[in-house]
Tab-separated table of C-alpha atoms in Angstrom:
chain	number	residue	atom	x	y	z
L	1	UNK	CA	16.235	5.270	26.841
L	2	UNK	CA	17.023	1.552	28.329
L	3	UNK	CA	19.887	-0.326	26.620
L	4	UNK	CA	17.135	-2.640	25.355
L	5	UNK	CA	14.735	-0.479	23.936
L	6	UNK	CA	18.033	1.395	22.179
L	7	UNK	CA	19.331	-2.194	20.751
L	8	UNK	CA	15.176	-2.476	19.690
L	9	UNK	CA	15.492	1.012	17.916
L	10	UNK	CA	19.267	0.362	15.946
L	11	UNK	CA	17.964	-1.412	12.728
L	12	UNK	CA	21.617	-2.707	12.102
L	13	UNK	CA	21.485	-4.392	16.045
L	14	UNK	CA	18.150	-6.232	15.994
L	15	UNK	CA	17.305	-9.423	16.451
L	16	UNK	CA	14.464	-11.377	14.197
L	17	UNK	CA	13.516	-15.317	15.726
L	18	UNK	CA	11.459	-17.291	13.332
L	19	UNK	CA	10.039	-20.085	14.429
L	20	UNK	CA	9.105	-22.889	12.154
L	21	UNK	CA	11.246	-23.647	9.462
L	22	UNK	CA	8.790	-24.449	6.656
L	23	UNK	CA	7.665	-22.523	3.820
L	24	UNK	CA	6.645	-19.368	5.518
L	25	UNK	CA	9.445	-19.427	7.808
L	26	UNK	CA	12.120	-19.712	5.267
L	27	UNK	CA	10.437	-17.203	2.890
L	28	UNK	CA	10.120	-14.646	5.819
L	29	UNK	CA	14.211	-15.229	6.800
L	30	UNK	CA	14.616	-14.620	3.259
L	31	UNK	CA	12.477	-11.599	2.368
L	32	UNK	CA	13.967	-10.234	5.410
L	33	UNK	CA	17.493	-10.057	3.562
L	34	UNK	CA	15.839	-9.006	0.017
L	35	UNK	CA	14.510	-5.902	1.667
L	36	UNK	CA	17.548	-4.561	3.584
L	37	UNK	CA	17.333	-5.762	6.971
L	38	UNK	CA	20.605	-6.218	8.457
L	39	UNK	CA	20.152	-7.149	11.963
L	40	UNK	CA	20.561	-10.688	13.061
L	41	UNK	CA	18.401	-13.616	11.652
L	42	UNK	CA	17.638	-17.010	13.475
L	43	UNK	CA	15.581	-19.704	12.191
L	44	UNK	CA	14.170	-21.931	14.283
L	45	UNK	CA	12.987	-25.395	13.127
L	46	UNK	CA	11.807	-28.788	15.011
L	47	UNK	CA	13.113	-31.050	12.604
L	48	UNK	CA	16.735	-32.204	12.178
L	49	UNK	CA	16.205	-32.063	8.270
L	50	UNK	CA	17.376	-28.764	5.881
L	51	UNK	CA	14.585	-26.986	5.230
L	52	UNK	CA	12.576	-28.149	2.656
L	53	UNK	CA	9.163	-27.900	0.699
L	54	UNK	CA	6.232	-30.031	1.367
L	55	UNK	CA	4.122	-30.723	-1.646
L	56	UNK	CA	6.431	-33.116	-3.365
L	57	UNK	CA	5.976	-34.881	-0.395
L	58	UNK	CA	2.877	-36.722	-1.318
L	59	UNK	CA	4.642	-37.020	-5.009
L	60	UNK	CA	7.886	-37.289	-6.037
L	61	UNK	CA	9.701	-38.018	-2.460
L	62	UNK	CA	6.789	-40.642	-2.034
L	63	UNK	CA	7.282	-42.479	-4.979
L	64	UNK	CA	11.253	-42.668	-4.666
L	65	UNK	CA	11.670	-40.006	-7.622
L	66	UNK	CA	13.673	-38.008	-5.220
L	67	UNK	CA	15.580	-38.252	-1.853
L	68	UNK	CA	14.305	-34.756	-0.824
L	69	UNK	CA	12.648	-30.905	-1.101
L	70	UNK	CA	15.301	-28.879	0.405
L	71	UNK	CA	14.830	-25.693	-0.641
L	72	UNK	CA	17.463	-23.777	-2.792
L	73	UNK	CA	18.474	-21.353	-0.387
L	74	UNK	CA	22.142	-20.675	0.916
L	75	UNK	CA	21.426	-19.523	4.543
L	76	UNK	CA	25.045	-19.224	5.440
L	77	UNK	CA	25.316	-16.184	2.165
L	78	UNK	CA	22.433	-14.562	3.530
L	79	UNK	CA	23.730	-14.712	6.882
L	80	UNK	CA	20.503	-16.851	8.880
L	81	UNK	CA	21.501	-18.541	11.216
L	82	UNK	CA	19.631	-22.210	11.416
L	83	UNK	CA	18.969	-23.493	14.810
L	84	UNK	CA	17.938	-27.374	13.217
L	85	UNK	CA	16.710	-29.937	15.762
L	86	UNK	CA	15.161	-27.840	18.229
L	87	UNK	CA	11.844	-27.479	19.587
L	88	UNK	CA	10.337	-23.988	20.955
L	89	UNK	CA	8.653	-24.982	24.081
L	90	UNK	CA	7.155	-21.556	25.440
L	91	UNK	CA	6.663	-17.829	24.035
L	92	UNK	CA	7.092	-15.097	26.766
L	93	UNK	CA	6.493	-11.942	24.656
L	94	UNK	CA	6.406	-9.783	27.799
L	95	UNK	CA	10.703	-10.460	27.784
L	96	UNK	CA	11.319	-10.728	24.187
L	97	UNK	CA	12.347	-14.272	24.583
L	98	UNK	CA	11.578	-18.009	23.159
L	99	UNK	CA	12.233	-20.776	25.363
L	100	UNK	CA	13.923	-24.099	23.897
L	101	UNK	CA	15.456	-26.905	25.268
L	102	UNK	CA	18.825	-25.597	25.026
L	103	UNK	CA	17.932	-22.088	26.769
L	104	UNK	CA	16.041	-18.679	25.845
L	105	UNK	CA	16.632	-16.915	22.404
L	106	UNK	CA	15.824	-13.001	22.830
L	107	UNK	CA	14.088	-11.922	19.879
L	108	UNK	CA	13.624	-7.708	19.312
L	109	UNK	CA	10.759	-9.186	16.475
L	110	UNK	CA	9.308	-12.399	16.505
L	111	UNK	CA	7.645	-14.411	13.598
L	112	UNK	CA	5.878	-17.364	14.239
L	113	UNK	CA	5.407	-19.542	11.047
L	114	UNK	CA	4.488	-22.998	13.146
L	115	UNK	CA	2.567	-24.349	10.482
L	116	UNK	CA	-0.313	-26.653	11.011
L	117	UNK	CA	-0.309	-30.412	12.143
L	118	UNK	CA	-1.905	-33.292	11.059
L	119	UNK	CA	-5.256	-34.609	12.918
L	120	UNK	CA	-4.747	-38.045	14.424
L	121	UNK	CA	-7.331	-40.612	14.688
L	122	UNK	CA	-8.159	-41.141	17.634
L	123	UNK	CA	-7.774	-44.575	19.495
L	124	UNK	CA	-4.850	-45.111	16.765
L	125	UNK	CA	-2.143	-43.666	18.164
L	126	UNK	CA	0.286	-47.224	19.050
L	127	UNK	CA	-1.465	-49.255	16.464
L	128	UNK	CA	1.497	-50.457	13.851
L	129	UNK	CA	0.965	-49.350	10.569
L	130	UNK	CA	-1.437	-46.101	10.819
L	131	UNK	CA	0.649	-43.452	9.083
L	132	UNK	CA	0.327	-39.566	8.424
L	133	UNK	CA	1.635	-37.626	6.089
L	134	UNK	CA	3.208	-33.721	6.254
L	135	UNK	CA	6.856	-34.483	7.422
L	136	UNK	CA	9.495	-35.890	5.474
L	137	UNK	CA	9.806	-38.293	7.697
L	138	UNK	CA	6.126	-39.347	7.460
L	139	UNK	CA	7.237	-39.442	3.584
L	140	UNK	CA	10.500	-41.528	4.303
L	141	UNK	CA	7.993	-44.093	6.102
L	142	UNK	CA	5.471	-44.838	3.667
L	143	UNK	CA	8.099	-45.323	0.892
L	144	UNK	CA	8.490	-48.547	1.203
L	145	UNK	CA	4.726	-49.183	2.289
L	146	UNK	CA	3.793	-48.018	-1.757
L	147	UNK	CA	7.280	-49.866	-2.960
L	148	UNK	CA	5.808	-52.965	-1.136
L	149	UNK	CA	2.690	-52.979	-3.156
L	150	UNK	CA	0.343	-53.553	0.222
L	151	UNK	CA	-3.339	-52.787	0.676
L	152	UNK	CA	-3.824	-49.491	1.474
L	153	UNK	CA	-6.432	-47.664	3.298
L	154	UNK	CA	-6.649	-43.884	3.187
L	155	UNK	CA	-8.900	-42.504	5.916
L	156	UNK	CA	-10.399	-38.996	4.504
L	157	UNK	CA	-11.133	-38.054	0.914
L	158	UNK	CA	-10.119	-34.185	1.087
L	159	UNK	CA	-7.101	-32.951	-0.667
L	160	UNK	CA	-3.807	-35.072	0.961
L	161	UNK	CA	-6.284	-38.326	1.347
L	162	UNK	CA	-6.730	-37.883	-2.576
L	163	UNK	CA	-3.009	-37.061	-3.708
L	164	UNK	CA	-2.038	-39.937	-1.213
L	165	UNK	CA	-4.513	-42.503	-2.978
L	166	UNK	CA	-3.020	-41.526	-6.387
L	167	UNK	CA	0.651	-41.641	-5.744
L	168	UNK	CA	-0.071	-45.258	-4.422
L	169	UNK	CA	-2.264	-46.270	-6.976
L	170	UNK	CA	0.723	-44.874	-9.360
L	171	UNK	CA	2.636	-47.593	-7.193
L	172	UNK	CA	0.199	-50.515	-7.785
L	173	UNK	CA	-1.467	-50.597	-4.339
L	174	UNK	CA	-4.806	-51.788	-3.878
L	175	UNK	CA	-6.378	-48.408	-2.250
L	176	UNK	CA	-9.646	-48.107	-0.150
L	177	UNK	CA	-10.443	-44.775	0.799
L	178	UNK	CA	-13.395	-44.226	3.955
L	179	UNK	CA	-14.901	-41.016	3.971
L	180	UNK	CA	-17.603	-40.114	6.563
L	181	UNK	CA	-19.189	-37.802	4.487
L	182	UNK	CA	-21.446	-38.491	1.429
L	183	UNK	CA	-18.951	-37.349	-0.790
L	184	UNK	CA	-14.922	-36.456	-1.739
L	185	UNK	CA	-14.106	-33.006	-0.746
L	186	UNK	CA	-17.308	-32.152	1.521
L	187	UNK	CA	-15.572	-29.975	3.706
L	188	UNK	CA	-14.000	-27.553	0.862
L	189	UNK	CA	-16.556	-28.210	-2.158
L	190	UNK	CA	-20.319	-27.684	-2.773
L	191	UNK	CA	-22.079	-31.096	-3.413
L	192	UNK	CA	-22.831	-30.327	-6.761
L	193	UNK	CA	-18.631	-29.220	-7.721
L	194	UNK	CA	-17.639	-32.419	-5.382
L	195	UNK	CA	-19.965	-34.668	-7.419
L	196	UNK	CA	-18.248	-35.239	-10.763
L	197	UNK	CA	-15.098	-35.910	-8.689
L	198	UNK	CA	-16.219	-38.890	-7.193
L	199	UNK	CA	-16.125	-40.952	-10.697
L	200	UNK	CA	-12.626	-39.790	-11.155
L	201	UNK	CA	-12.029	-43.095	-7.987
L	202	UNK	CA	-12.892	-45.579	-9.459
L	203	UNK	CA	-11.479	-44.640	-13.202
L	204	UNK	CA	-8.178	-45.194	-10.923
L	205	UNK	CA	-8.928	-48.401	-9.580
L	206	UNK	CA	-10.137	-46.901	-6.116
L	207	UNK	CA	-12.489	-47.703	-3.918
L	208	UNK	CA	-14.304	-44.790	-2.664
L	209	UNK	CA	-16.542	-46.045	0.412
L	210	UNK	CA	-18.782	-42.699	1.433
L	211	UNK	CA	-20.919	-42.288	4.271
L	212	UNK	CA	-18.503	-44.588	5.996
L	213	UNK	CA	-16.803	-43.945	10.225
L	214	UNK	CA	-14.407	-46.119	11.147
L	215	UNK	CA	-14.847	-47.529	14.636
L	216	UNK	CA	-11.452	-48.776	14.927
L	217	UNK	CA	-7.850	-49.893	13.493
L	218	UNK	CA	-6.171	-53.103	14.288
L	219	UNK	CA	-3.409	-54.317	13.072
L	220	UNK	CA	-3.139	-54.901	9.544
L	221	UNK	CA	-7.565	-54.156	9.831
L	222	UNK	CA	-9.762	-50.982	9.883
L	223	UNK	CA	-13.142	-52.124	11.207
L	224	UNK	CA	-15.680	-49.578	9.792
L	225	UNK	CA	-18.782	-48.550	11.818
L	226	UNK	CA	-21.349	-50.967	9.662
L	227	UNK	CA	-18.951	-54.058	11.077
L	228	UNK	CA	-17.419	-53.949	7.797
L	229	UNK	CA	-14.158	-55.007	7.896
L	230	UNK	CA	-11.075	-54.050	5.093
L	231	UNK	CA	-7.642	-55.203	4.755
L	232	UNK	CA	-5.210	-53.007	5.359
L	233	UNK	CA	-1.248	-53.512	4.872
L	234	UNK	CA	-0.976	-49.776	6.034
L	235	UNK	CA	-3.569	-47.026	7.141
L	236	UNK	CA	-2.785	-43.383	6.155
L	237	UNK	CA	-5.013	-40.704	7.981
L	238	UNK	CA	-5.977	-37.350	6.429
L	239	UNK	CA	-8.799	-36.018	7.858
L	240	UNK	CA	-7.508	-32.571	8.387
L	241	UNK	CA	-5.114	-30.328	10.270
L	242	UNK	CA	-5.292	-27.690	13.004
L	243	UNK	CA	-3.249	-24.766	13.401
L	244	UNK	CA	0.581	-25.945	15.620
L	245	UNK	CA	0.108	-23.414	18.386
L	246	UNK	CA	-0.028	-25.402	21.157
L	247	UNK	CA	3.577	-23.683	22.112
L	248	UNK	CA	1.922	-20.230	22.605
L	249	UNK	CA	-0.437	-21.927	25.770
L	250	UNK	CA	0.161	-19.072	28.617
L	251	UNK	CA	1.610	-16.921	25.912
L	252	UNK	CA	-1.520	-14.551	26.087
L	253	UNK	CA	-1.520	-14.216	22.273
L	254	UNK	CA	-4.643	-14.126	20.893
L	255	UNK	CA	-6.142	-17.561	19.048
L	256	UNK	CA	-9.550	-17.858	17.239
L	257	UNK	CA	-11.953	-20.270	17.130
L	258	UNK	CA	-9.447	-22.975	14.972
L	259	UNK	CA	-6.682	-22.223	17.414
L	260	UNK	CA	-4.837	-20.408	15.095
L	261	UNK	CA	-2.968	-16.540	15.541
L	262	UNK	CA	-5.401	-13.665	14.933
L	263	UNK	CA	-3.292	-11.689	12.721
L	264	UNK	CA	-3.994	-7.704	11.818
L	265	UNK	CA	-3.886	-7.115	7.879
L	266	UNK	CA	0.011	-6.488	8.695
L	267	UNK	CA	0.266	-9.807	9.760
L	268	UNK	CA	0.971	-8.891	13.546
L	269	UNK	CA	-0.024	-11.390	16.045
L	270	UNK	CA	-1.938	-9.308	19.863
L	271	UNK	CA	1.236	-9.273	21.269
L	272	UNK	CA	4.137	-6.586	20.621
L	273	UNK	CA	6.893	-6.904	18.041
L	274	UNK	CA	5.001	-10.387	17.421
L	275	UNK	CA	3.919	-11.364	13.696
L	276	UNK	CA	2.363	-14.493	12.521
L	277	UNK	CA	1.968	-15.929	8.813
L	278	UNK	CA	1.349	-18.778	7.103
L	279	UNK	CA	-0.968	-22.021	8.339
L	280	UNK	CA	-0.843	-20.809	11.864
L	281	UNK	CA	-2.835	-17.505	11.283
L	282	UNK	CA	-5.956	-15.846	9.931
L	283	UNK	CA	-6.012	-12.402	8.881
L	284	UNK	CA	-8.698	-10.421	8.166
L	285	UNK	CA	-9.855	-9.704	4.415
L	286	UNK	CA	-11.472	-7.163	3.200
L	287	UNK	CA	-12.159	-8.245	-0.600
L	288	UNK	CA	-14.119	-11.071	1.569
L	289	UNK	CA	-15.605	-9.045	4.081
L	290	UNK	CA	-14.013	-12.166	6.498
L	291	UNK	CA	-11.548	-13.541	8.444
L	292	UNK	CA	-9.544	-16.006	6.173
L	293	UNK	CA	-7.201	-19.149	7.647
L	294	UNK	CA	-5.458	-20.378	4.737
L	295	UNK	CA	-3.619	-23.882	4.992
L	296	UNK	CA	-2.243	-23.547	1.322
L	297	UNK	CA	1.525	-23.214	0.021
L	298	UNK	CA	0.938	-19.909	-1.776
L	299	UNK	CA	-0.560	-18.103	1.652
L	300	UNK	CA	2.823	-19.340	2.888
L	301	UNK	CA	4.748	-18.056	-0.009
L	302	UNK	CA	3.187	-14.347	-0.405
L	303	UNK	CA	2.934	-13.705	3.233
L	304	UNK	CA	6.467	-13.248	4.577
L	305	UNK	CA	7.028	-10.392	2.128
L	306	UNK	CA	4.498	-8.178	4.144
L	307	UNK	CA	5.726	-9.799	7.363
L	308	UNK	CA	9.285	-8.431	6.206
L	309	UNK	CA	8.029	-4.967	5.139
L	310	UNK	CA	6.455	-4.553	8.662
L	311	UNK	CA	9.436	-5.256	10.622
L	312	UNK	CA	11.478	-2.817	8.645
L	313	UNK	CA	8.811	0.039	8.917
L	314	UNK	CA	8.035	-0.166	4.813
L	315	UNK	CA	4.166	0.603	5.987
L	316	UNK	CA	2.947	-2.536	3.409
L	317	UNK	CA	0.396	-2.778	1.896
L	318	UNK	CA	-2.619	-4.912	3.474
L	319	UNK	CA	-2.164	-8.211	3.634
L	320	UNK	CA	-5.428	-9.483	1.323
L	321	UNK	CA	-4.948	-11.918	-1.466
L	322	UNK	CA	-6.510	-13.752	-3.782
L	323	UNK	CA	-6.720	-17.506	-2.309
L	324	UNK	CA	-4.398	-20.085	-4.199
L	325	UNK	CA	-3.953	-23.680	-3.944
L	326	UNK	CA	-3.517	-26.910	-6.654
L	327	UNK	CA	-3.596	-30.595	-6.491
L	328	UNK	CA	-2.803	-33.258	-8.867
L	329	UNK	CA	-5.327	-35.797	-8.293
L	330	UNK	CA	-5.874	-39.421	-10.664
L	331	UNK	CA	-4.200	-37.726	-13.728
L	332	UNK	CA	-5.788	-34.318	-12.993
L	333	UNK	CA	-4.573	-30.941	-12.401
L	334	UNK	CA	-7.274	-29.043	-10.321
L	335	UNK	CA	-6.669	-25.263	-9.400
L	336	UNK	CA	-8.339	-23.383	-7.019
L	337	UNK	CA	-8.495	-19.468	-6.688
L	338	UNK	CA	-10.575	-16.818	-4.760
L	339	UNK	CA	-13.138	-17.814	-1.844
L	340	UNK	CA	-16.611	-18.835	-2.468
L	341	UNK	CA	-18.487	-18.458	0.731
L	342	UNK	CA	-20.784	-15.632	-0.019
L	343	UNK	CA	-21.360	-16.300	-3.882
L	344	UNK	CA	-24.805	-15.692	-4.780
L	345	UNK	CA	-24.037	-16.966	-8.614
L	346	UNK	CA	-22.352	-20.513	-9.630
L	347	UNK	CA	-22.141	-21.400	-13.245
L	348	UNK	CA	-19.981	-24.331	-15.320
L	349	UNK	CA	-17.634	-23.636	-17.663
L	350	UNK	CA	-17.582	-27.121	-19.532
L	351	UNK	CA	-18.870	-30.291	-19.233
L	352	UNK	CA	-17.974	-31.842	-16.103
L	353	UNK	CA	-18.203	-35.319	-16.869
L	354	UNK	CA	-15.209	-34.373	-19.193
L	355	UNK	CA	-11.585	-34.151	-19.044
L	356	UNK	CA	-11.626	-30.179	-18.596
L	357	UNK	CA	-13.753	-28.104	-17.020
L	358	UNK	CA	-14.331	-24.965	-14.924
L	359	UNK	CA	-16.473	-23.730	-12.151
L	360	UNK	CA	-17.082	-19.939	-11.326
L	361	UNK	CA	-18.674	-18.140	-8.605
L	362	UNK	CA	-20.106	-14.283	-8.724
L	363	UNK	CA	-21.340	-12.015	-6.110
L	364	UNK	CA	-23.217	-9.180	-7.216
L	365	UNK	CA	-21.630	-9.907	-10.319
L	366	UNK	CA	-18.409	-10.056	-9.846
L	367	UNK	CA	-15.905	-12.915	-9.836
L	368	UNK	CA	-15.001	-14.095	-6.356
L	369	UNK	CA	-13.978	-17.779	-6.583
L	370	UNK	CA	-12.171	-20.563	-9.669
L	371	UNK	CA	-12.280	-23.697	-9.707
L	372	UNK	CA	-10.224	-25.167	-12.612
L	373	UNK	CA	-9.772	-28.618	-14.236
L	374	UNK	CA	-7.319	-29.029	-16.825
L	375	UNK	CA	-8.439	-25.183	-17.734
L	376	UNK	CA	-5.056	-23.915	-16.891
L	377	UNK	CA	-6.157	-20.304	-18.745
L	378	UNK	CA	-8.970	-20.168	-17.010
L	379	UNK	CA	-6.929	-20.304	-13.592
L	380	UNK	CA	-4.544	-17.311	-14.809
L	381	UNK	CA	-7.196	-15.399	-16.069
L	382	UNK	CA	-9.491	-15.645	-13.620
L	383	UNK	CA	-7.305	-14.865	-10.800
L	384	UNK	CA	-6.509	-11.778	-12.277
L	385	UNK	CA	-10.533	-10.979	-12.607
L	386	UNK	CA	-10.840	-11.594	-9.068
L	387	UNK	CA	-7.603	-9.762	-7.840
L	388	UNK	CA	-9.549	-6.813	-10.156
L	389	UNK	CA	-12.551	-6.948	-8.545
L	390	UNK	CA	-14.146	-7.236	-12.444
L	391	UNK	CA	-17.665	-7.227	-13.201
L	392	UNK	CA	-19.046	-10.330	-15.744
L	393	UNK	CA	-21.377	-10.877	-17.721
L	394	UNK	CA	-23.097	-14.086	-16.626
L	395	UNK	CA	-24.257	-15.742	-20.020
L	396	UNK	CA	-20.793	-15.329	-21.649
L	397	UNK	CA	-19.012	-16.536	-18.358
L	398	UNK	CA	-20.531	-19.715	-19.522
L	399	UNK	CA	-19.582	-20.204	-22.593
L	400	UNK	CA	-16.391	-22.435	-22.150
L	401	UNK	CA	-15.176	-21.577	-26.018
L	402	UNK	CA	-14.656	-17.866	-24.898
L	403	UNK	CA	-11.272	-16.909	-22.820
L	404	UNK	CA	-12.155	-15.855	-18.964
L	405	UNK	CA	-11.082	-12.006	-19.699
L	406	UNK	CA	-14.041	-11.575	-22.574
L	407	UNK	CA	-16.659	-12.168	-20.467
L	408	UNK	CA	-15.817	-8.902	-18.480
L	409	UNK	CA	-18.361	-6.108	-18.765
């Protein structure tokens, strides 16, 4: 047996490299010292900042509530080792090694918990002004934009584009936000779910303008495709993210159709000793009978702790949960839980024109998918239905008076 593979084999001698020092990252460092492993720990992160969360980004850090995220975790106690600052420029799992700008890191198990990164619009890249949002840094920037009071114009009316317009309504900006398609959400909602949304702009004081390209920026101008032409005292683009794997180019680890890491249901990446979790990779589920790519903080959250049972030989259990995300949108808390591609039934649970409301989806009678606003109970309940796999009965699924759980069969 080679020195290597023996240093590979000695739990107490081997080496884990994360890379990426978000969410999944720091969740996987730490699950790795929750469940025994005793080996070295490096964490690898492009940005000079502690570690730190990212939904209060487009919140509390935004508005000047607070200075930062950081997460609550004493890395020096737990004995990872933070490597702050620097970027991972190449993969070569055939040595066991990262390369980074200040020389290789050997690795006897890698995790790669890159996260996802923000799609620019194109043509806007050295225009002044035209901002995104999923650093802190991006954050620290457009402080002062909201403090300022300017006009504001929020390109994309998906998830960030709709936190962003309400945090800087909250701030007293005038807010335009362009969507291309015909309505908020098109990309994650059916029309008919999407539709009672599109009110909730204008009770804030928005301008939603649907159907709606924009041709170009200019300074302190977005000129929209119709030659319309809106003031704009900042631009903030959110019209998606891809999967940050540009690193693994040559790495000859596999990458699906999004770019992302095609995980196993462990979590492991194509390549030996490699594992991948979080934004970055799909894994395959079979509650869905699909391949799943999650860009949501709970995926990051629930992941690593399979990741970590892997690397110590724990056999875990497949990775398949139930899909979890929430947004607080114009004075709304909306929940989301399950997957709904592949319903055959959709029924309300509510009015939607109202303050609180619910929207289920069935396949062959069972619960697959929540959508909940305001209808906390509903959320808890129902992600417990779908995690069971529970049969419902239809007509009492609809009546919003009843709790989630009666309607099983």
């Amino acid at each position: 047996m080679s020195e290597q593979t023996q240093e590979r084999t000695t739990p107490a001698g081997r080496r884990v490299v994360v890379v990426g020092a978000g969410m999944a990252g720091v969740q996987t460092a730490v699950a790795l010292r929750e469940q025994g492993f005793t080996g070295t720990v490096t964490l690898i992160g492009a940005e000079p900042h502690p570690p730190y969360d990212r939904p209060p980004l487009s919140k509390a850090v935004l508005l000047g509530k607070a200075d930062g995220a950081a997460f609550d975790v004493d890395f020096a106690a737990l004995g990872i080792e933070l490597r702050l600052g620097e970027e991972v420029r190449a993969v070569r799992p055939a040595d066991h090694e990262v390369d980074t700008a200040s020389g290789p890191v050997p690795y006897d198990a890698l995790v790669l918990a890159t996260g996802a990164e923000p799609i620019r619009l194109p043509g806007t890249e050295d225009v002044p002004g035209v901002h995104l949002l999923r650093t802190l840094d991006d954050a620290e920037r457009l402080r002062p934009v909201l403090a300022d009071q300017r006009d504001v114009v929020v390109v994309g009316a998906g998830w960030i584009g709709a936190e962003f317009a309400t945090a800087a309504r909250e701030a007293g900006c005038a807010v335009t936000v362009v969507e291309a398609a015909d309505r908020p959400l098109a990309g994650a909602l059916p029309a008919e779910v999407a539709a009672p949304m599109t009110g909730w702009y204008a009770d804030a004081g928005v301008v939603l303008r649907t159907h709606a390209r924009v041709a170009r920026v200019e300074p302190g101008t977005v000129v929209l495709d119709d030659g319309s032409r809106l003031p704009a005292g900042a631009v903030v683009v959110g019209v998606g993210a891809r999967p940050a794997t540009g690193v693994l180019t040559g790495s000859g680890i596999a990458l699906g159709a999004h770019g992302e890491i095609v995980a196993d249901d462990r979590l492991r990446a194509s390549a030996p000793d490699v594992h991948a979790v979080g934004d970055c990779a799909s894994f395959p589920s079979a509650r869905y009978g699909e391949r799943l790519l999650v860009h949501h903080w709970d995926n990051a959250l629930q992941g690593p702790r399979t990741v970590a049972a892997d690397i110590l030989g724990e056999a875990p259990v497949a990775y398949d949960p139930v899909p979890y995300f929430w947004s607080e949108q114009f004075g709304r808390f909306v929940q989301y839980a399950g997957h709904h591609a592949g319903a055959d039934t959709f029924l309300w649970r509510g009015d939607p024109t109202g303050p609180a409301w619910s929207v289920c989806w069935l396949r062959e009678g069972r619960l697959v998918a929540l959508l909940a606003v305001g209808r906390p109970r509903d959320l808890a309940q129902g992600r417990r239905l779908i995690e069971a796999g529970a049969a419902m009965d239809p007509a009492l699924l609809a009546d919003h008076a009843r709790p989630l759980k009666a309607a099983t069969l």
